[in-house]
Amino acid sequence: MTITAPEPARVRTVDHVFHSWSAQARIDPLPIARAEGSYFWDDQGRRYLDFSSQLVNVNIGYQHPRLVAAIAEQAARLCTVAPGFANDTRSEAARLIAEVAPGDLDKVFFTNGGAEANENALRMARVHTGRHKVLAAYRSYHGATAGAIAVTGEPRRWASEPGVSGVVRYWGPYAYRSAFHAADEQEESARALQHLRDLLAVEGPHTVAAILLETVVGTNGVLVPPPGYLAGVRALCDEFGIVMIADEVMSGFGRCGEWFAVDHWDVVPDLITFAKGVNSGYVPLGGVVISTAIAATFDERPYPGGLTYSGHPLACASAVASIGVFREEGILEHARALGRDVIGPELRALAQRHPSVGEVRGLGVMWALELVRDRDTREPLVPFNATGAAAAPMAEFAAACKAGGLWPFTHFNRTHVVPPCTTTPEEIREGVAVLDAALDTVDRYYTGK
Ligand SMILES: Cc1ncc(COP(=O)(O)O)c(C=O)c1O
């Protein structure tokens, strides 16, 4: 069609940009003009403290000069090179990622983001084992491409069903709303593992290629695995020759205060998928870190997958710079201390003041407040997957945050506290003060004692 260029100030994003996950006529996206550190500014000059890190990816904050310089230098030298060639920047990014990955995970297949990383991890697991089935968790998100959405365990999958075959779903641990009627975390861990074992028995463990999980479940709740759970999954995978895939797209690269969240529990998966925090999304990048045994499957037989932009030099240059920043600026130590000494205590203090905070949970810089109408019944503030009027209390909460200059991350009946890992304690307290005021709007819906 012919498009007449309007005055620049009058260009509206919804005229020509088709936005993700949205009814196009019902959205009015905020125009972002610039950003720095933990803040971004809209086109009217209004500043927001970002408690969402965009989509939980800006782990080292906005516009880090070292990443900006690394991208510019690489752009001046070599903007693009096909994956079939060797390239020093790509090799260095892979070396650094292998260096920070646990165990013998030593090779990296690069993708453009998290969904493609999971697609390729599933492909590797299937070819490596010669099996097809995958066990995937309810309350999970793995991406929006065909395979990744099929293993996703939440409503964003529904419209893409029936999807690919051979996906079997299981319940992961979630002590606050236990699928196993467990009384505490130990029981939750033991029962969740027994449930997996039972599922394997009836599915036939010899037909299962992989067990896929988010090490710490992200968008679907910041669900931190209880003690023993990950080690138990590892043991089940070893017993039955199944590939353990840890999706660390959200939980990796500092978000949980470690390079990878599995490091908290000293568990080594066979494949780790990553994206987001690897380079804070400055240039699209994701990938799979691969164990020696799985990599060896493809020593003599070609790997049946690839992408035009696998290991794109601009993305890899930013990853190299980002890992350098993590090391030299002590980002992991900062993230750990921020969670332990500031975010955790501040959020628990909010729970003391606001009856509608049913649970505070998290670690590092990955936290959630679960909002309820009644602490005894744990009735969520809004129903599962609510939209429109049913979701109004959460919409009011989000609006109150934004009016206070805070950009929140909300999902169902929760608000997540997922700012950049570089956020200062003062900035956290500034944001928590806004949450405090916004929770007054939520308390009005409280019906419990
Ligand atoms: C745990 C997890 N896996 C995979 C993805 C998909 O990543 P991408 O949007 O880069 O494809 C996401 C995105 O939010 C995620 O949180």
PDB file of C-alpha atoms in Angstrom, residues 78 121 182 331 387:
ATOM      1  CA  LEU A  78      32.780  -6.535  10.828  1.00  0.00           C
ATOM      2  CA  ALA A 121      17.943 -27.965  22.913  1.00  0.00           C
ATOM      3  CA  ALA A 182       2.153 -30.934  50.754  1.00  0.00           C
ATOM      4  CA  ILE A 331      27.598  -7.920  39.403  1.00  0.00           C
ATOM      5  CA  THR A 387      -8.823 -10.270  31.726  1.00  0.00           C
TER       6      THR A 387
END
